[in-house]
Coordinates of C-alpha atoms and ligand atoms in Angstrom, one line a residue:
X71 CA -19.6 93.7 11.0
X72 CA -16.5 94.1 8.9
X73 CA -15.4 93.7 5.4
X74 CA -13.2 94.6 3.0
X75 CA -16.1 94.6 -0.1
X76 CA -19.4 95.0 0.8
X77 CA -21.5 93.5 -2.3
X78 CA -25.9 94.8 -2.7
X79 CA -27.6 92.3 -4.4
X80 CA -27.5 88.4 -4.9
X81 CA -28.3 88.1 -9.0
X82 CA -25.6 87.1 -11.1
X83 CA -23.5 90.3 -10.6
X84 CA -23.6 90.0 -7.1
X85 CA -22.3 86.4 -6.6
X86 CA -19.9 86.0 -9.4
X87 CA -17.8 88.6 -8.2
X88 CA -18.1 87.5 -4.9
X89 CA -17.0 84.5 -5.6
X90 CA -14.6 85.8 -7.8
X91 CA -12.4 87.7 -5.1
X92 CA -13.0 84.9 -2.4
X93 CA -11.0 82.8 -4.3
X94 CA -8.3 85.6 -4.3
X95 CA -8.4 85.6 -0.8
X96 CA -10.6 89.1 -0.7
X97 CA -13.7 89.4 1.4
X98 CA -16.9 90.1 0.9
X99 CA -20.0 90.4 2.6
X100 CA -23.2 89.7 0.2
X101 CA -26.6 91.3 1.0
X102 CA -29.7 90.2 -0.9
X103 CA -33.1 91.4 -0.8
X104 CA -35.3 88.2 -1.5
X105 CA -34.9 84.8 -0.2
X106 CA -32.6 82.3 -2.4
X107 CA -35.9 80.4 -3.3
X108 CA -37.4 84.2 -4.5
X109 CA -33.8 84.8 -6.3
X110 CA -33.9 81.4 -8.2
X111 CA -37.4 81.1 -9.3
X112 CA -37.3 84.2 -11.9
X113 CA -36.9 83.2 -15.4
X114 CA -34.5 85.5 -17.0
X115 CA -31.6 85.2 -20.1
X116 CA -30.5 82.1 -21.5
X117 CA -27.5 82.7 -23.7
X118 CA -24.0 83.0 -22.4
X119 CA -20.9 84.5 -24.3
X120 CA -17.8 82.5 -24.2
X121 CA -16.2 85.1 -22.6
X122 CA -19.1 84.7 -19.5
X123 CA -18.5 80.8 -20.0
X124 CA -14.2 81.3 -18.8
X125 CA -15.3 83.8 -16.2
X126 CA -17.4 81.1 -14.4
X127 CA -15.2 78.5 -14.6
X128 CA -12.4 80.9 -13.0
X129 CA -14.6 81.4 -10.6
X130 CA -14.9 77.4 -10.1
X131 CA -18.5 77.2 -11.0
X132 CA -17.9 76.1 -14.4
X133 CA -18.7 72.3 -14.3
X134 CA -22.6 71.8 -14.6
X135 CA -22.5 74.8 -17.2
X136 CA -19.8 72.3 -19.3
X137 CA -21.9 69.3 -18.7
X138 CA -25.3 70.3 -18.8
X139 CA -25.2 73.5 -21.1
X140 CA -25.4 73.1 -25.3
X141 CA -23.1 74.9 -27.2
X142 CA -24.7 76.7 -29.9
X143 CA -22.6 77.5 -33.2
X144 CA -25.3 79.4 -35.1
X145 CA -28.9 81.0 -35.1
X146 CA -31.8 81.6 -37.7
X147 CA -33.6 84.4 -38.5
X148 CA -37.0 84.4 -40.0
X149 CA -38.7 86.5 -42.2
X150 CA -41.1 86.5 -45.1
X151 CA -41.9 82.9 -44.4
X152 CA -38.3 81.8 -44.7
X153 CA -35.2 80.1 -42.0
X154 CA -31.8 82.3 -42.7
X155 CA -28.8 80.5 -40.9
X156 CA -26.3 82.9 -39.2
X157 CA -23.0 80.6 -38.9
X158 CA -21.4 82.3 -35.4
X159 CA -18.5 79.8 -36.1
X160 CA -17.3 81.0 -39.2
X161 CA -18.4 84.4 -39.0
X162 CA -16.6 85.5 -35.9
X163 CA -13.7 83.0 -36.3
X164 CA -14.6 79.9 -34.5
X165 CA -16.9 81.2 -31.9
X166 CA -19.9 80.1 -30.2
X167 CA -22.3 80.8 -27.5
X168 CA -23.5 78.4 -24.5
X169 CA -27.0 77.9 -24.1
X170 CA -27.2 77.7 -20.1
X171 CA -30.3 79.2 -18.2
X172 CA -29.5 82.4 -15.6
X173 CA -31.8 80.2 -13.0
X174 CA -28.9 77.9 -13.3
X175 CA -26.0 79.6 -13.3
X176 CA -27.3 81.6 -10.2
X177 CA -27.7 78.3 -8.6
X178 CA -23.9 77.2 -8.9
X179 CA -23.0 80.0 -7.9
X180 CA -25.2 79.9 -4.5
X181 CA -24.2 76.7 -4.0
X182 CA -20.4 77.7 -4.5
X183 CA -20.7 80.7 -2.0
X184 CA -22.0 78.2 0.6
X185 CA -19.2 75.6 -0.2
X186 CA -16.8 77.9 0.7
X187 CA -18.7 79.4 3.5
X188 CA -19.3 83.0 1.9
X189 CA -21.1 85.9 3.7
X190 CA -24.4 85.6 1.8
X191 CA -27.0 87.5 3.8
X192 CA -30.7 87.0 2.6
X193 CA -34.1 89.0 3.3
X194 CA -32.0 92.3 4.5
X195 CA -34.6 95.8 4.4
X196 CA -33.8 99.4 4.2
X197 CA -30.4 98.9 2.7
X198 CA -28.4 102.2 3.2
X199 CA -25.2 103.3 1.3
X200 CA -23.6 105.8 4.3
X201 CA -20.1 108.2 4.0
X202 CA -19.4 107.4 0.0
X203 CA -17.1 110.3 -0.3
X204 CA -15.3 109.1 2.3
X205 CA -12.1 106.9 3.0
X206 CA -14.7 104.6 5.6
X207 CA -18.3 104.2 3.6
X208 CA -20.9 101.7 5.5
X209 CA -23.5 100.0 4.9
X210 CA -26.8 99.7 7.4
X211 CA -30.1 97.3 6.7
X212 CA -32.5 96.4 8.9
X213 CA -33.3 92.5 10.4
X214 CA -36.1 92.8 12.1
X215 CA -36.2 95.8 14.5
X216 CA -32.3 95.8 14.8
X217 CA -30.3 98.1 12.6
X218 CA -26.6 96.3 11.4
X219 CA -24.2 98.2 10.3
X220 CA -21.3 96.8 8.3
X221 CA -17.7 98.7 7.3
X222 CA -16.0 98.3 4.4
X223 CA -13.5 99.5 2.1
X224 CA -15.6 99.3 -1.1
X225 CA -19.2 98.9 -1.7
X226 CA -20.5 97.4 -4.9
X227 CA -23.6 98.2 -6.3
X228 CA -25.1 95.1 -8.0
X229 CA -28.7 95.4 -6.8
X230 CA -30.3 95.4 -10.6
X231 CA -32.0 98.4 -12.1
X232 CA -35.0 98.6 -9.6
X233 CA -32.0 98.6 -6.9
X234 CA -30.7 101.4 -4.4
X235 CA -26.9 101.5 -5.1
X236 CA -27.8 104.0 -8.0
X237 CA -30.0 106.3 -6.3
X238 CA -26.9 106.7 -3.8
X239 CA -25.1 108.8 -5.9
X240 CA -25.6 112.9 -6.1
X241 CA -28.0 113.5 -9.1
X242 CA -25.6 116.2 -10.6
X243 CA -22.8 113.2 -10.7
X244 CA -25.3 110.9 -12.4
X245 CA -26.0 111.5 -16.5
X246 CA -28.8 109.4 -17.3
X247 CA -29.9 107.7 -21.0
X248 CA -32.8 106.3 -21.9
X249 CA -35.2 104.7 -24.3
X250 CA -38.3 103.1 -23.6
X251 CA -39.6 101.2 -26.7
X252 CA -43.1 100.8 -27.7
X253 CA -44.1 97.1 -26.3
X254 CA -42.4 94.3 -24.4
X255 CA -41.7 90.4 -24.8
X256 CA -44.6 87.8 -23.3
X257 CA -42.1 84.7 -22.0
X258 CA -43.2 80.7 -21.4
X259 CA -41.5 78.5 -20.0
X260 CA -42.8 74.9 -21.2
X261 CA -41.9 71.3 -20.6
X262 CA -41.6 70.2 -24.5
X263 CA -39.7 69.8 -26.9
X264 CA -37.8 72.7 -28.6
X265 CA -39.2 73.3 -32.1
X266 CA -35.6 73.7 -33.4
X267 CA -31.8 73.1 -31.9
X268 CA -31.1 76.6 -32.9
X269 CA -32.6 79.6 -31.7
X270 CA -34.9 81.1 -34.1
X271 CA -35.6 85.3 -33.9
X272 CA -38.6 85.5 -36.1
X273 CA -39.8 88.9 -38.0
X274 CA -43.0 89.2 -38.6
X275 CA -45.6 91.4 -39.8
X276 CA -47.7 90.8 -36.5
X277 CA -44.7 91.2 -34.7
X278 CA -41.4 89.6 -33.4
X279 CA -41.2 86.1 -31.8
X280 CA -38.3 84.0 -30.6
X281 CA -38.1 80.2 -30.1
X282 CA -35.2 79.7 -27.5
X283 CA -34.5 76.6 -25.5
X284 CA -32.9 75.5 -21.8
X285 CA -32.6 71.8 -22.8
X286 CA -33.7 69.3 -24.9
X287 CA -36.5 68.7 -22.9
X288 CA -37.3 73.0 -21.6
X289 CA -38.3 75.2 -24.5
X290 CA -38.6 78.8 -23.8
X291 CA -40.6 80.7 -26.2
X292 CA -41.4 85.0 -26.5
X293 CA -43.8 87.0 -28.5
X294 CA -43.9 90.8 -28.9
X295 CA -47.1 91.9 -27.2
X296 CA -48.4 95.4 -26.6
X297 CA -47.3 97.5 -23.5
X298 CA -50.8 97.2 -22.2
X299 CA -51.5 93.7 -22.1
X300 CA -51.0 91.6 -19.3
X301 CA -50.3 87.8 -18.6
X302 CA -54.3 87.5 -18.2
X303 CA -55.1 88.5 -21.3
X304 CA -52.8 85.4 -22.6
X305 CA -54.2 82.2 -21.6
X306 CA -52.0 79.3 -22.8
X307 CA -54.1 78.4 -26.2
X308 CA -53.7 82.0 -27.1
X309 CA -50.3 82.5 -27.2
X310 CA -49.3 78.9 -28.9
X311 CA -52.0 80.0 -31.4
X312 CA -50.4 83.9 -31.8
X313 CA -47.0 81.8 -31.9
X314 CA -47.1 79.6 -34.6
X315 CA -48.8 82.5 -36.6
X316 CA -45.6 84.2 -36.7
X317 CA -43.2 81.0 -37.6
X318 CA -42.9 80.2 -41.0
X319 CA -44.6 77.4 -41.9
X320 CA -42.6 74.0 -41.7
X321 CA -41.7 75.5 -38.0
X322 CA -45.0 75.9 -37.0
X323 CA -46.5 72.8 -38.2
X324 CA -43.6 70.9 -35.6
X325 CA -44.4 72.8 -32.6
X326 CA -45.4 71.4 -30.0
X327 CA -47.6 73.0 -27.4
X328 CA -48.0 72.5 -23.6
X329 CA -48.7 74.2 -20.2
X330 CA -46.8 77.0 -19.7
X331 CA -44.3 76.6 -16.5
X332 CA -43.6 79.8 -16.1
X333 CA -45.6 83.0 -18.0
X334 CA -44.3 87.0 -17.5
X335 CA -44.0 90.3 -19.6
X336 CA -41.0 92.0 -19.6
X337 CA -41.4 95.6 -21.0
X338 CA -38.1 97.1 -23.0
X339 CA -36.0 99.8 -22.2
X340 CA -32.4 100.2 -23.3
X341 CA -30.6 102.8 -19.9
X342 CA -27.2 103.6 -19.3
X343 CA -26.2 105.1 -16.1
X344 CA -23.0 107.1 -16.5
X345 CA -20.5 107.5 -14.2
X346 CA -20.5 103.8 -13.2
X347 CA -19.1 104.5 -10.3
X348 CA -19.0 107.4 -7.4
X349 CA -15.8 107.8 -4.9
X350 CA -15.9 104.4 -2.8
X351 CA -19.1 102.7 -4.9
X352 CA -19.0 101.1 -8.4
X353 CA -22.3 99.7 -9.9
X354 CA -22.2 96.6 -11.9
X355 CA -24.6 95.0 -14.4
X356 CA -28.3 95.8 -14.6
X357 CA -28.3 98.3 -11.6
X358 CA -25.8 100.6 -14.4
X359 CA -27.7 99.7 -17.2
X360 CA -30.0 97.7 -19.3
X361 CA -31.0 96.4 -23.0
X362 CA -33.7 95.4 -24.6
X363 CA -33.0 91.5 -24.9
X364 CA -33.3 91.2 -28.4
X365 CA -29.6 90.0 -28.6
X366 CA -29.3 88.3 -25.5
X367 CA -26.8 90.8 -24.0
X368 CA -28.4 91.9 -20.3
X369 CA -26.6 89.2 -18.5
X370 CA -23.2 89.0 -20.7
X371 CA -22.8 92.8 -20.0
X372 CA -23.6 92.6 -16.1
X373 CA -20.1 89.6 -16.9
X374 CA -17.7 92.0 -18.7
X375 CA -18.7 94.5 -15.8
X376 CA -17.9 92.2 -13.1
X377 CA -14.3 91.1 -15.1
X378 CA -13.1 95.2 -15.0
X379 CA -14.3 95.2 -11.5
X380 CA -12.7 91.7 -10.3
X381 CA -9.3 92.5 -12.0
X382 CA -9.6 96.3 -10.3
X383 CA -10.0 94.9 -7.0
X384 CA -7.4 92.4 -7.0
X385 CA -4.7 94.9 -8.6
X386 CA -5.8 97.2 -5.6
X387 CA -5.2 94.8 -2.7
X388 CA -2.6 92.8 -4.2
X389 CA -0.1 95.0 -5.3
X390 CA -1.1 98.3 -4.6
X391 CA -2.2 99.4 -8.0
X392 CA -5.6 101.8 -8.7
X393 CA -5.2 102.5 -12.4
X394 CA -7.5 99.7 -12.9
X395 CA -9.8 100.6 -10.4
X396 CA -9.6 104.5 -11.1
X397 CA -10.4 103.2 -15.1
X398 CA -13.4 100.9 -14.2
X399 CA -16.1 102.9 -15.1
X400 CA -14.8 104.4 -18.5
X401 CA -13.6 100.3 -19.3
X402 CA -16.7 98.9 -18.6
X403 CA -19.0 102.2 -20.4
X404 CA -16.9 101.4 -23.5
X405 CA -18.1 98.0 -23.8
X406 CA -21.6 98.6 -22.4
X407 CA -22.5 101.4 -25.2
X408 CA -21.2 98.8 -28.3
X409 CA -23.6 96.0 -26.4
X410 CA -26.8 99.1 -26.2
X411 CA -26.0 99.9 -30.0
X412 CA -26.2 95.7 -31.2
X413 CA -29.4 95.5 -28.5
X414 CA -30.9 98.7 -30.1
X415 CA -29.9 97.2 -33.8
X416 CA -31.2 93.9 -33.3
X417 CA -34.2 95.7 -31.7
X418 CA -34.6 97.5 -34.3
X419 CA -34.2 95.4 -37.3
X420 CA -36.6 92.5 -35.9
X421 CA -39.4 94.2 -34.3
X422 CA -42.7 95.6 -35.7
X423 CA -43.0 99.0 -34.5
X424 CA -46.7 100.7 -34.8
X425 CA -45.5 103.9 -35.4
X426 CA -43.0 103.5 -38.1
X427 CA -44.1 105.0 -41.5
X428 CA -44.1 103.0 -44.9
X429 CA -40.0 104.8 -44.8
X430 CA -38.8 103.3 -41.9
X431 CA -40.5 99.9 -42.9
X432 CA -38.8 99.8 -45.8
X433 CA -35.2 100.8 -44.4
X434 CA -36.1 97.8 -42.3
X435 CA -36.7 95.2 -44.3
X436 CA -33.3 96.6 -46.8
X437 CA -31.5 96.1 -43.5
X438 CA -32.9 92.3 -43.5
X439 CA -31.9 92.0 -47.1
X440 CA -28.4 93.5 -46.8
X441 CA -27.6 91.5 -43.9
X442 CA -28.2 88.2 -45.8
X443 CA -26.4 89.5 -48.6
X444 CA -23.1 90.7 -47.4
X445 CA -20.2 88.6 -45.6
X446 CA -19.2 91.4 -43.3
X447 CA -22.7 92.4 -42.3
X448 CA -23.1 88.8 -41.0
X449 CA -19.5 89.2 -39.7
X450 CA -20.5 92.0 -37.6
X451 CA -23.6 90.1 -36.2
X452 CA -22.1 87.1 -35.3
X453 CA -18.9 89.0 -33.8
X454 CA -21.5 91.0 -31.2
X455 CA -23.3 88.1 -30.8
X456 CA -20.7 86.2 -29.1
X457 CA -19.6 88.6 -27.4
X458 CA -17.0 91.5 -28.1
X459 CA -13.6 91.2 -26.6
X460 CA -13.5 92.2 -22.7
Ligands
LIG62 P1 -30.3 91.2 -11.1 O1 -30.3 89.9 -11.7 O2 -31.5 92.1 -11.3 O3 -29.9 91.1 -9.6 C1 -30.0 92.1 -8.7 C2 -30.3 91.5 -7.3 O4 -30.3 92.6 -6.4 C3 -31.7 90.9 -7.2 O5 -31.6 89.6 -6.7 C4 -32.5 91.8 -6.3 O6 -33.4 91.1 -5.5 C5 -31.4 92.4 -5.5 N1 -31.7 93.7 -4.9 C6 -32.5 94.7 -5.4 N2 -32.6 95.8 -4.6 C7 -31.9 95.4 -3.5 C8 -31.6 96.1 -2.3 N3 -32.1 97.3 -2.0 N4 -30.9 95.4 -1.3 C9 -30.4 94.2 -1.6 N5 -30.6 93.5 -2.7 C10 -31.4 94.1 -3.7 N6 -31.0 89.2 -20.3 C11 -30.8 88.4 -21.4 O7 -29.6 88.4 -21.8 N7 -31.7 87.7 -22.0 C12 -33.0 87.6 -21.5 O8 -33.9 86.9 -22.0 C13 -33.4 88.4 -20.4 N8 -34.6 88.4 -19.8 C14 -34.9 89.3 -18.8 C15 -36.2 89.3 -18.2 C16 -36.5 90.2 -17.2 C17 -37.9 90.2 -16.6 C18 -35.4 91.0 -16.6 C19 -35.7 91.9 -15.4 C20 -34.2 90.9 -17.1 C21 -33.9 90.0 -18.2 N9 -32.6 89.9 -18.8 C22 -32.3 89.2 -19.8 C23 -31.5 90.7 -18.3 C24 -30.7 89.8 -17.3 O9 -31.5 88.9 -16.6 C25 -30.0 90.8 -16.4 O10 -29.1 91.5 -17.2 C26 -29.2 90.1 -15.3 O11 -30.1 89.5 -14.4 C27 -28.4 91.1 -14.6 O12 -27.9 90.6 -13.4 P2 -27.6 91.5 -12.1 O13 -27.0 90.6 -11.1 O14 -26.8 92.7 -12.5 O15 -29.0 92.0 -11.7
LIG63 C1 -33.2 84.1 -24.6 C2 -33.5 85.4 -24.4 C3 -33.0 86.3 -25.3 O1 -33.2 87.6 -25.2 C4 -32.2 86.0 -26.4 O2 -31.8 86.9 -27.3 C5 -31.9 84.7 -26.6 C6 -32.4 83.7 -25.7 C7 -33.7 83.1 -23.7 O3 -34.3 83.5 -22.7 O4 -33.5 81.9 -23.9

């Protein structure tokens, strides 16, 4: 087979920019590991950045997330048994986020791919990246006992962290950095009622919690939860009970409890991967890099990404133009390191950390306090928060 970009790994990355370039008449071939079912049923981020929100409607998958998504114009934090409002729309000049769930966004853009008849191959094995340093790189995977080899002019790595694309290139190109923080976030999915319209990030002497929301209907809820424990050890009673402990009190007494739909850990790590790209490969989104996802950046990063990349492309084999191409991967580091340091910051400010001594809590909690008393420290929140400029 032939192509012009071949594309590893059908998340969010993957598609949108393969949708992206299709509708500029570039082609693509799209190899996924899993099945679509395997693809859709992982319950990931939930907040999109306006900037994310034009990127799928130029990409023509913009109409159930306008219909069926809720725009959100603020956020609360809370701490010492008290609800602080952060107003996005005044604070970063009439901004505001869309609360839209990854599960469905990936779907629209499946179902766009296949509307327009796109080159999305599922279940591939043994994906191999071959000839990068030269002017014809191909791709091999395996279907079965046949080996199919596919040559392109471009291949893009958007195959996630656990993914292949990265390992591809030499290790004395690659600079690695990393940080591995001391517990991760226990997710539910449930069939009830929100407990609030507005996401609420909760600080806590136990530790962190977040009450977040797919609809009016789907509440998805997080507790910070020690790097040992595992969904066992979290039957549903358990964490409802662990929940509400760390809401203040008029939020717990509204919250209503259910089955949980959907239960996982997700440990936290904040990695970049630097270069971002290697002769005729660039990575995109989490297979570069990845935050803790305190301030709901993973996915809206893996976006900005895919924007450098698209426009890059499209320069190339429209008018004959690399610098955009040749600057992709210091473009797209730029923004990636101001989204690690807000990730890092809201990490930081929000989490309980078992290590920190009485010094560090305190800087803590002054950060809390400053924050709420200072125009610009909000200002600087709710500017990263929906997003900084691509
Ligand atoms: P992915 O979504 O990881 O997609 C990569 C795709 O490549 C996958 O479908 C994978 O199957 C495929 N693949 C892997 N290896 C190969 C291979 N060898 N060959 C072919 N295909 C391959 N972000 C937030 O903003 N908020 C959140 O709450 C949040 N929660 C998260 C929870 C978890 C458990 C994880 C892992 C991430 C979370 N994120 C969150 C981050 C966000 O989901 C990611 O930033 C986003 O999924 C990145 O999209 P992507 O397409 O770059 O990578
Ligand atoms: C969600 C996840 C986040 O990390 C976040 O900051 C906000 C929302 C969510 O899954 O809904």
């Amino acid at each position: 087979m032939k192509t012009q970009i071949c594309i590893i790994g059908g998340g969010p990355s993957g598609l949108l920019l393969s949708q992206l370039l299709h509708l500029k008449g570039i082609d693509t071939i799209l190899l996924e590991r899993h099945s679509r079912e395997y693809v859709l049923s992982r319950i990931r981020a939930g907040v999109l950045e306006h900037g994310f929100a034009a990127l799928m409607r130029e990409a023509q998958c913009g109409d159930r997330m306008d219909r069926e998504g809720e725009i959100h114009e603020g956020f609360f934090i809370a701490h010492d048994g008290r609800l602080d409002r952060i107003d996005l729309h005044k604070y970063s000049g009439g901004n505001s986020v869309i609360v839209y769930g990854q599960t469905e966004l990936t779907r629209d853009l499946y179902e766009a791919r296949e509307r327009m008849k796109g080159n999305v191959i599922h279940n591939v094995e043994d994906v191999h990246l071959n000839d990068l340093a030269s002017d014809a790189p191909y791709v091999t995977y395996r279907d079965g006992d046949a080996i199919i080899r596919i040559d392109c002019d471009y291949i893009v790595g958007a195959d996630g962290f656990h993914g292949v694309s990265r390992k591809a290139i030499p290790k004395d190109v690659l600079r690695e950095y990393e940080r591995i923080y001391p517990f991760g976030w226990l997710g539910v999915l449930s069939r009830t009622k929100p407990v609030s319209p507005e996401l609420i990030y909760s600080k806590h002497e136990r530790g962190f919690a977040l009450c977040s929301l797919r609809s009016q209907i789907l509440s998805r809820y997080y507790i910070q939860v020690p790097l040992e424990d595992s969904v066992e050890d979290w039957p549903d009673h358990a964490f409802w009970a662990e929940l509400q402990r760390r809401l203040p009190d008029e939020v717990a007494g509204r919250l209503e409890t259910g089955p949980a739909i959907e239960k996982s850990i997700a440990p936290l790590r904040s990695f970049v991967a630097e270069p971002m790209c290697y002769k005729r490969l660039f990575l995109a989104g989490d297979a570069a890099h990845i935050v803790p996802p305190t301030g709901a950046r993973g996915l809206n990063s893996a976006a900005s990404d895919i924007y450098y990349l698209y426009h890059g492309l499209v320069d190339h084999y429209r008018n004959g133009d690399d610098a955009r191409l040749d600057g992709y991967s210091d473009r797209a580091l730029a923004r990636v390191w101001k989204a690690q340091r807000f990730s890092w910051w809201m990490t930081t400010l929000l989490h309980r950390f078992p290590a920190n001594s009485p010094y560090e809590n305190k800087l803590q909690e002054t950060d809390l306090q400053y924050l709420f008393s200072s125009e610009l420290a909000k200002g600087s929140l709710a500017e990263n928060y929906v997003g900084l400029p691509f």
